Amino acid sequence: MAETLCLSDSDRSSSSDQSVPSRSNNRSLRIAEKERKKNEAEDSFVLALRYFSEVEAGTPVAGNDELDRNLAVVEKVAFSKGLSPEAISVLLEFAMSLRMGTSPCVRVLKCLIPASVVAQQAVVRAVVWLNVSKIPISTQVLFIKWVLTVFDLIDAKDQLRAIYGFIFSFITEENLCPYICHLLYLLTRKENVHLYRVRKLLELQSKLGRQPFLMHLLSLYKVFCPELVTLSIPSRIRSGFKNYISPWKSALAAVQKSNGQQVSSSISAAFTIKEKSISRKRKHCHLDLPALSSVLNKEPQSEQTSRRKMVPLVHLSSFAQMLKDMHRIELPAQMGSLLGSSLALQYLDCVQEESALLRLNFWLGCALHEEFLFCRQTSEEALQFLNNLLSAQHFLQEGFSSSDAFLYKFLNVWDGSLLRPQILGLLSNIPVIPSTQIGRLLFEPLTQLFFTSSMFFKCGLMECLNNMLLKWLTWHSVYALEDDLDISLNSHTSINITLSGFKDSVMELVHFVGRLASLGLQLEGCNTLLLSFILDFYETVCDTFLKFGLPLVVMPPPGVFYPALLATDPVSVDRLAYIMHRYKLNLTSAKSQEKQTEPQQAFHISRHTFRQFNHYLVFMVNCLWNCRMFHANTDMHVREELLHKSNVPQYWTRFDFIHHPAFTGYAVDFHQKCWPGKKDVDVNSIKQSKPWSWYLEYLFNQGFDGLKDFVHSSISRQVTAGDELQDSQQR
Amino acid sequence: MDPLSESGMRTPHNGAVVQRRSKTRSYRQSYRSCLGTASRLGLTPALTARRLNASRRAAKPQNVADKVNPEHLALLVKAEWQLSYVTPLYQFRHTQLRSYSRQLAAFIVAEKQQGLAVEVSELHNSYRVSLSVVQGLTESEDDAETVLIQIHSKPMFARQDEPQRSVWSGWLTCVHGSPEYLRSLPKDFTCLPLFGSRGPEYLSRVVKSWFQKTFDCCFGSLEINHTSLQWFAALWTDCHSQSHIQHLRMLWTIPAAPPLQITYTVDHQDAWDLWNSVRKGPTAAVAEDAASIDLEEVTGFLQALKSHFYRHFRLDLSAGTLQQVSTAVGSAKSSGRIKMSNSRHVIATLTLLTECALLKMPI
């Protein structure tokens, strides 16, 4: 059979080889093939089920390939998708009836993973089989464990309760007893408690000793019928039944997760995302989000509120419901609980109550201070807590003031590695700090951390500061609009103060990052990764005016500009070119706006900034384009003799587009493409006007858009490599 | 929009800005910090670091016994208390203490029953809780009245007729709390930042968790740091003129290997003489209405004690940390345990501790 299959396969491939033209045809074939395979799989599963339901008792197991194959099919489906109620019924019946002995029985039991629910009927039948067939004790235990595992998924319990007495009779079996007790504990109703059962349990207790499982069952009996159980139950029996290792639990969880329609989650409240932490150590008591609960202590409130009927937040289960009752939502007893629920965060987003936010901040600040200020190691709970906090802040698009206050303290004791991603995430949410305070609160501790930490921390911090700046600027661009609206209402001066205060803070931050970046690049030997994060930052900085409407342009320090320009990787140079291009656009538009507006209202960008920009631009053009690298009036003062001594031929051309270490590879490649026959590569031949423009075209086609923009905006191409630089300058 | 107009009142220079903030959501604090103005709460939480007062009034020998119920006072004075700080209580009413007592009692029973499948009927009335106001401990009008919590219960194996005994007690207080801080809170909040408890740990836990659930507050442990312990040493020595301090005993730990613990006991008269010598100016002579004690004097006093020790043992105590200070007036441990032995100086001690607790407030 295998052979024929092979044949048909090869047939098909050869035929498709011959029928080259229609691709779509080919594709539909593939789809059909997939469909067929899927159907086949389904068919084989149905066949397997049929096999298990119809197989004759006493069929030999040893060497039974059919059984093996069918078992494999069932297992595959069970562990990937879970089994339907019908499949479980069939398989359970097959296993418990011991139609083919015990070994397949165990194997089947182990793969009984329900996809949705388990039919009660099947369980009842299986329990009955317990008595009829001679199932080994270990298998019986396995079965009861399975029932305990899927107990919540059994669709009804009434019939199981009806055979309570029957199940109870297994209690005398010593190995089964703990599990049977657990099952009984789950099934017991008041009417099941009888004196003879109590006696039986007590008798067992005298035989087995004070076993916790017996005590639990007895204590439940005592709850229902205190008069029957006179035994004193110790106040501290270990809570709950032991969580026996069950082979199905993880598979069940996986299947339910992949099915997406979590059966168990529908049982737990959909409202909160609060998860009981695995280990509830007392140490981290502050990290448990309080449960969302309504106010315990309803006191006679003011008339206005008592007239309206309040709806506790806990009772809301959907966004629509929340909208409906928006005006009469009652806040929970503990505001901290809002952090765990997305719906509650929606409400918090529009809540106007001062004290509610203060309560939340008190709780949050206290938790952060108590758990993290002197914390030295990460724990699962700590991580989860901070991630929760971060996602809440993300949702609200701003930080909580208590977490800011905490960070200002924490930065002084932080080692830079503890919970780094989370702390940096929180840090990037810090609101604008006045320039008088920013040094003490932020720069001092961060400087220390930056220079004493690894490269990765440096990169992380750069990213964080970039995000912080982005948030500040975004915040400004949103509220700058409101300023405009308010101009008529308010005196002008206060807004001006606001703006200049904000500008000062932003400037401080940018300068601070500039210092860090310059020194960081030196320390790390101009590491490309670090440089990339730094250029990220300057991509934000160069667009402050056009993108965010903030009349402020700050140039990068030489310590960033030159390493980027002379970097060995083309990407950095390209990004620098892009940044310079954006600077140019920002500066030109700022300048034109400055000319339009009246003098007293005008913002002013200092001449120094323009001069610095021009300076960089001239250098860059000289370097990449004009081959006049060591021209006078540049930052790079290298004495003529020294350059001669270095024996570098034509040293002034070393950093043009052809010889720049980042681009030589491209130049050589271009050369080979341009003159394929030429043996000796003379890249200088590209310098001629025609190949030069082809070469540029070639570079731009490599994806160097930054360079393209830069060349187009800053270099007038009519003058081929000319020395007409005035065009490219601002002033 | 009450709070807004209020803040406008407090920060007249930035009225315009505050006005504009009204459009934004109320928890936007970006503007506050951006401008460096006081927030609407009157707090600039993170930006102004609160510090321990550098100078405080000398402990006046107050006869609190006149003002405070002697029963309450005896309770406060006789025991050692474990301290915590508490964030402001939300919607706490001094008028509701009776109903709080009932709720707390029920809560304790419920907590005890948790995990028990069996309802034990005796539990129901096994706890009697009383919350009461301790009148007369407040020092300024901003302070909220002190609340005393007592839990009575019968011991496990008690006879039927045996009376209930006090098993746990605690109090929440605020003495001389920083008026700026207290006034900055909305009126829904009651600030009783200092919590002392005595009794089994599980009851402390239950009481704390009831307060947390009911008044949305948080508890954290309050350690008494080095500086505060030095203050206690000085303050209590200063009391010597009114009540005999017997001795000034300090416990130092020195980070040596093996760790060294030093108990340094100073005779009362010597301590008093030394203290008077470091006191500045004529105030020492008229200690009755001594205006204030400066941090300078305190450190000077401790420095003198240390150098005296150095002269004898060639060991500089500055390298170590002060763990404990005790006199006949009171004792304080760095772990946050305090004992006030003399009712006349309760106020001074609680004032300093309230300050420590307020320093711990997260915002």
Short mmCIF file of N, CA and C in Angstrom, two decimals, chain A residues 219 222-223 235 282 286 296-297 299 333-335 348-349 351-355 357-359 361-363 365-366 369-370 396 398 401-402 405 408 431-432 434 437 440-441 475 479 482-483 486 490 494 498, chain B residues 3 16-17 20 23-31 33-36 40-41 46-47 85 87-88 90-91 93 100 103 116-119 181 185-186 188-189 205 212-214 216 218-221 362-363:
data_model
loop_
_atom_site.label_atom_id
_atom_site.label_comp_id
_atom_site.label_asym_id
_atom_site.label_seq_id
_atom_site.Cartn_x
_atom_site.Cartn_y
_atom_site.Cartn_z
N SER A 219 -15.06 16.53 58.88
CA SER A 219 -15.37 17.92 59.24
C SER A 219 -16.51 18.44 58.38
N LYS A 222 -19.55 17.16 59.77
CA LYS A 222 -19.90 17.88 60.99
C LYS A 222 -20.58 19.20 60.68
N VAL A 223 -20.17 19.80 59.57
CA VAL A 223 -20.83 21.04 59.18
C VAL A 223 -22.30 20.78 58.88
N SER A 235 -8.57 22.72 65.06
CA SER A 235 -8.86 23.94 64.29
C SER A 235 -7.94 24.09 63.09
N ARG A 282 4.42 35.41 52.92
CA ARG A 282 4.02 36.60 53.65
C ARG A 282 4.91 37.78 53.31
N HIS A 286 2.57 42.92 50.23
CA HIS A 286 2.15 44.17 49.60
C HIS A 286 1.92 44.03 48.12
N LEU A 296 -17.52 47.98 52.42
CA LEU A 296 -18.15 47.24 53.51
C LEU A 296 -19.02 48.17 54.33
N ASN A 297 -18.50 49.36 54.44
CA ASN A 297 -18.96 50.21 55.50
C ASN A 297 -19.82 51.32 54.95
N GLU A 299 -22.01 54.07 55.15
CA GLU A 299 -22.54 54.95 56.17
C GLU A 299 -23.53 55.88 55.50
N ALA A 333 -13.83 49.16 47.61
CA ALA A 333 -13.32 49.47 48.94
C ALA A 333 -11.84 49.79 48.90
N GLN A 334 -11.12 49.05 48.09
CA GLN A 334 -9.69 49.30 48.00
C GLN A 334 -9.35 49.69 46.57
N MET A 335 -8.87 50.89 46.41
CA MET A 335 -8.62 51.39 45.06
C MET A 335 -7.52 50.62 44.35
N LEU A 348 -11.29 54.50 35.68
CA LEU A 348 -10.30 55.38 36.32
C LEU A 348 -9.89 56.48 35.36
N ASP A 349 -9.86 56.12 34.09
CA ASP A 349 -9.43 57.06 33.07
C ASP A 349 -10.31 58.30 33.05
N VAL A 351 -12.49 59.05 35.75
CA VAL A 351 -12.99 59.39 37.07
C VAL A 351 -12.41 60.74 37.47
N GLN A 352 -13.21 61.54 38.09
CA GLN A 352 -12.79 62.90 38.42
C GLN A 352 -12.46 63.04 39.90
N GLU A 353 -12.61 61.97 40.63
CA GLU A 353 -12.54 62.12 42.08
C GLU A 353 -11.10 62.18 42.55
N GLU A 354 -10.82 63.26 43.22
CA GLU A 354 -9.48 63.47 43.75
C GLU A 354 -9.06 62.36 44.72
N SER A 355 -9.95 62.10 45.67
CA SER A 355 -9.54 61.20 46.74
C SER A 355 -9.37 59.77 46.23
N LEU A 357 -8.06 58.88 43.42
CA LEU A 357 -6.71 58.77 42.88
C LEU A 357 -5.68 58.81 43.97
N LEU A 358 -5.97 59.60 44.98
CA LEU A 358 -5.04 59.67 46.10
C LEU A 358 -4.96 58.32 46.80
N ARG A 359 -6.10 57.66 46.95
CA ARG A 359 -6.11 56.35 47.59
C ARG A 359 -5.27 55.36 46.80
N ASN A 361 -2.88 56.05 44.80
CA ASN A 361 -1.48 56.41 44.88
C ASN A 361 -0.87 56.04 46.23
N PHE A 362 -1.65 56.18 47.28
CA PHE A 362 -1.16 55.77 48.60
C PHE A 362 -0.84 54.28 48.59
N TRP A 363 -1.76 53.53 48.06
CA TRP A 363 -1.57 52.08 48.06
C TRP A 363 -0.35 51.70 47.21
N GLY A 365 2.17 53.56 46.17
CA GLY A 365 3.44 54.04 46.72
C GLY A 365 3.90 53.17 47.86
N CYS A 366 2.97 52.81 48.71
CA CYS A 366 3.32 51.99 49.86
C CYS A 366 3.85 50.63 49.40
N HIS A 369 7.35 51.09 47.88
CA HIS A 369 8.37 51.38 48.89
C HIS A 369 8.67 50.16 49.73
N GLU A 370 7.62 49.48 50.15
CA GLU A 370 7.84 48.36 51.07
C GLU A 370 8.51 47.18 50.37
N LEU A 396 -3.24 53.99 30.56
CA LEU A 396 -3.62 55.36 30.90
C LEU A 396 -2.73 56.38 30.20
N GLU A 398 0.06 57.43 31.09
CA GLU A 398 0.91 58.24 31.95
C GLU A 398 1.17 57.53 33.26
N SER A 401 1.76 59.34 40.19
CA SER A 401 2.71 60.20 40.88
C SER A 401 3.46 59.43 41.97
N SER A 402 2.81 58.43 42.55
CA SER A 402 3.51 57.70 43.61
C SER A 402 4.64 56.85 43.03
N ALA A 405 7.50 59.24 42.54
CA ALA A 405 8.15 59.55 43.81
C ALA A 405 9.03 58.39 44.24
N TYR A 408 12.34 58.29 42.12
CA TYR A 408 13.37 59.25 42.48
C TYR A 408 14.20 58.74 43.65
N PRO A 431 6.85 62.17 34.29
CA PRO A 431 6.44 63.42 33.64
C PRO A 431 7.56 64.45 33.67
N VAL A 432 7.31 65.54 33.00
CA VAL A 432 8.32 66.59 32.90
C VAL A 432 8.72 67.09 34.29
N PRO A 434 10.79 70.00 36.45
CA PRO A 434 11.35 71.34 36.26
C PRO A 434 12.87 71.30 36.19
N GLN A 437 15.14 70.97 39.18
CA GLN A 437 15.17 69.76 39.99
C GLN A 437 15.73 68.58 39.23
N ARG A 440 19.16 66.93 40.19
CA ARG A 440 19.26 66.19 41.44
C ARG A 440 18.46 64.89 41.38
N LEU A 441 17.25 64.98 40.81
CA LEU A 441 16.36 63.82 40.86
C LEU A 441 16.75 62.75 39.87
N TRP A 475 3.22 64.94 24.92
CA TRP A 475 2.40 65.64 25.90
C TRP A 475 2.31 67.11 25.54
N TYR A 479 -1.05 69.31 24.48
CA TYR A 479 -1.57 70.41 25.28
C TYR A 479 -1.23 71.78 24.73
N GLU A 482 -4.28 73.09 23.42
CA GLU A 482 -5.18 73.67 24.42
C GLU A 482 -4.72 75.07 24.80
N ASP A 483 -3.41 75.26 24.81
CA ASP A 483 -2.89 76.59 25.12
C ASP A 483 -3.50 77.61 24.18
N ASP A 486 -6.77 78.62 25.08
CA ASP A 486 -6.87 79.34 26.33
C ASP A 486 -6.36 80.77 26.25
N ASN A 490 -6.86 83.63 29.22
CA ASN A 490 -5.86 83.90 30.24
C ASN A 490 -4.87 84.95 29.82
N SER A 494 1.60 83.78 31.64
CA SER A 494 1.77 82.51 32.34
C SER A 494 2.07 81.38 31.36
N THR A 498 5.20 78.85 31.13
CA THR A 498 5.04 77.42 31.01
C THR A 498 5.94 76.88 29.90
N PRO B 3 -11.84 71.56 44.40
CA PRO B 3 -10.39 71.52 44.58
C PRO B 3 -9.67 72.48 43.66
N ALA B 16 -3.80 80.73 36.07
CA ALA B 16 -4.16 80.44 34.69
C ALA B 16 -3.89 78.99 34.35
N VAL B 17 -2.78 78.55 34.81
CA VAL B 17 -2.39 77.19 34.49
C VAL B 17 -3.34 76.21 35.14
N ARG B 20 -6.47 75.90 33.33
CA ARG B 20 -6.41 75.10 32.13
C ARG B 20 -6.40 73.62 32.47
N LYS B 23 -9.40 71.24 32.32
CA LYS B 23 -9.86 70.51 31.15
C LYS B 23 -9.31 69.11 31.12
N THR B 24 -8.12 68.98 31.65
CA THR B 24 -7.51 67.67 31.60
C THR B 24 -8.04 66.84 32.74
N ARG B 25 -7.66 65.63 32.73
CA ARG B 25 -8.17 64.74 33.77
C ARG B 25 -7.50 65.07 35.09
N SER B 26 -8.17 64.70 36.13
CA SER B 26 -7.74 65.21 37.41
C SER B 26 -6.44 64.59 37.89
N TYR B 27 -6.08 63.44 37.36
CA TYR B 27 -4.85 62.88 37.89
C TYR B 27 -3.65 63.23 37.05
N ARG B 28 -3.87 64.08 36.11
CA ARG B 28 -2.72 64.54 35.35
C ARG B 28 -1.87 65.40 36.26
N GLN B 29 -0.70 64.93 36.52
CA GLN B 29 0.13 65.73 37.39
C GLN B 29 1.29 66.32 36.64
N SER B 30 1.26 66.07 35.36
CA SER B 30 2.39 66.53 34.57
C SER B 30 2.55 68.03 34.71
N TYR B 31 1.43 68.72 34.68
CA TYR B 31 1.53 70.16 34.72
C TYR B 31 2.15 70.64 36.02
N SER B 33 4.27 69.25 37.98
CA SER B 33 5.71 69.12 38.10
C SER B 33 6.38 69.94 37.04
N CYS B 34 5.70 70.05 35.93
CA CYS B 34 6.29 70.84 34.86
C CYS B 34 6.54 72.25 35.33
N LEU B 35 5.58 72.75 36.07
CA LEU B 35 5.68 74.14 36.46
C LEU B 35 6.38 74.31 37.78
N GLY B 36 6.52 73.24 38.49
CA GLY B 36 7.13 73.36 39.79
C GLY B 36 6.21 74.05 40.78
N ARG B 40 -2.33 70.41 43.40
CA ARG B 40 -3.62 70.75 43.96
C ARG B 40 -3.75 70.24 45.38
N LEU B 41 -2.94 69.25 45.69
CA LEU B 41 -2.98 68.74 47.05
C LEU B 41 -2.08 69.57 47.95
N ALA B 46 7.27 64.31 45.10
CA ALA B 46 8.61 63.78 44.99
C ALA B 46 9.65 64.88 45.01
N LEU B 47 9.20 66.04 44.68
CA LEU B 47 10.19 67.05 44.36
C LEU B 47 10.75 67.74 45.59
N TYR B 85 3.75 52.36 60.26
CA TYR B 85 3.15 53.59 59.75
C TYR B 85 1.91 53.22 58.95
N THR B 87 -0.92 54.78 56.03
CA THR B 87 -1.30 55.87 55.14
C THR B 87 -2.68 56.36 55.57
N PRO B 88 -3.04 57.56 55.19
CA PRO B 88 -4.30 58.14 55.69
C PRO B 88 -5.51 57.23 55.48
N TYR B 90 -9.30 56.38 54.73
CA TYR B 90 -10.33 56.97 53.90
C TYR B 90 -11.69 56.75 54.55
N GLN B 91 -12.42 57.82 54.74
CA GLN B 91 -13.75 57.78 55.32
C GLN B 91 -13.80 57.08 56.67
N ARG B 93 -14.56 57.56 60.49
CA ARG B 93 -15.33 58.50 61.31
C ARG B 93 -15.17 58.15 62.77
N TYR B 100 -17.64 50.01 64.10
CA TYR B 100 -16.35 49.45 63.70
C TYR B 100 -15.97 48.29 64.62
N GLN B 103 -17.81 45.27 63.57
CA GLN B 103 -17.31 44.73 62.30
C GLN B 103 -15.97 44.04 62.47
N LEU B 116 -11.46 26.54 57.84
CA LEU B 116 -12.11 25.53 58.67
C LEU B 116 -13.40 25.14 57.99
N ALA B 117 -13.59 23.86 57.83
CA ALA B 117 -14.84 23.43 57.24
C ALA B 117 -15.93 23.43 58.29
N VAL B 118 -15.49 23.42 59.52
CA VAL B 118 -16.44 23.27 60.60
C VAL B 118 -16.74 24.63 61.19
N GLU B 119 -17.99 24.88 61.41
CA GLU B 119 -18.34 26.10 62.07
C GLU B 119 -18.24 25.86 63.57
N TYR B 181 1.20 68.95 55.72
CA TYR B 181 0.80 67.67 55.17
C TYR B 181 -0.66 67.38 55.48
N LEU B 185 -4.45 67.14 52.74
CA LEU B 185 -5.29 66.00 52.41
C LEU B 185 -6.74 66.43 52.25
N PRO B 186 -7.44 65.84 51.31
CA PRO B 186 -8.88 66.11 51.20
C PRO B 186 -9.58 65.69 52.48
N ASP B 188 -11.91 63.81 53.16
CA ASP B 188 -12.33 62.42 53.32
C ASP B 188 -11.30 61.60 54.08
N PHE B 189 -10.11 62.14 54.19
CA PHE B 189 -9.04 61.35 54.78
C PHE B 189 -8.78 61.75 56.23
N ARG B 205 -2.05 41.12 62.34
CA ARG B 205 -2.23 40.96 60.91
C ARG B 205 -3.70 41.13 60.53
N GLN B 212 -7.15 47.86 56.28
CA GLN B 212 -6.85 48.04 54.85
C GLN B 212 -8.10 47.89 54.01
N LYS B 213 -8.89 46.89 54.36
CA LYS B 213 -10.08 46.64 53.56
C LYS B 213 -11.14 47.71 53.78
N THR B 214 -11.20 48.22 54.99
CA THR B 214 -12.29 49.12 55.32
C THR B 214 -11.97 50.57 55.00
N ASP B 216 -9.14 51.55 53.17
CA ASP B 216 -8.23 51.65 52.03
C ASP B 216 -6.90 52.31 52.41
N CYS B 218 -2.74 51.60 53.95
CA CYS B 218 -1.67 50.59 53.91
C CYS B 218 -0.82 50.71 55.16
N PHE B 219 -0.31 49.57 55.58
CA PHE B 219 0.58 49.54 56.73
C PHE B 219 1.97 49.16 56.27
N GLY B 220 2.95 49.75 56.92
CA GLY B 220 4.31 49.33 56.65
C GLY B 220 5.09 49.44 57.95
N SER B 221 6.15 48.66 58.05
CA SER B 221 6.86 48.68 59.32
C SER B 221 7.62 49.99 59.47
N PRO B 362 4.18 57.45 51.35
CA PRO B 362 4.67 57.34 49.98
C PRO B 362 4.46 58.61 49.16
N ILE B 363 3.40 59.34 49.44
CA ILE B 363 3.25 60.64 48.76
C ILE B 363 2.75 61.65 49.76
#
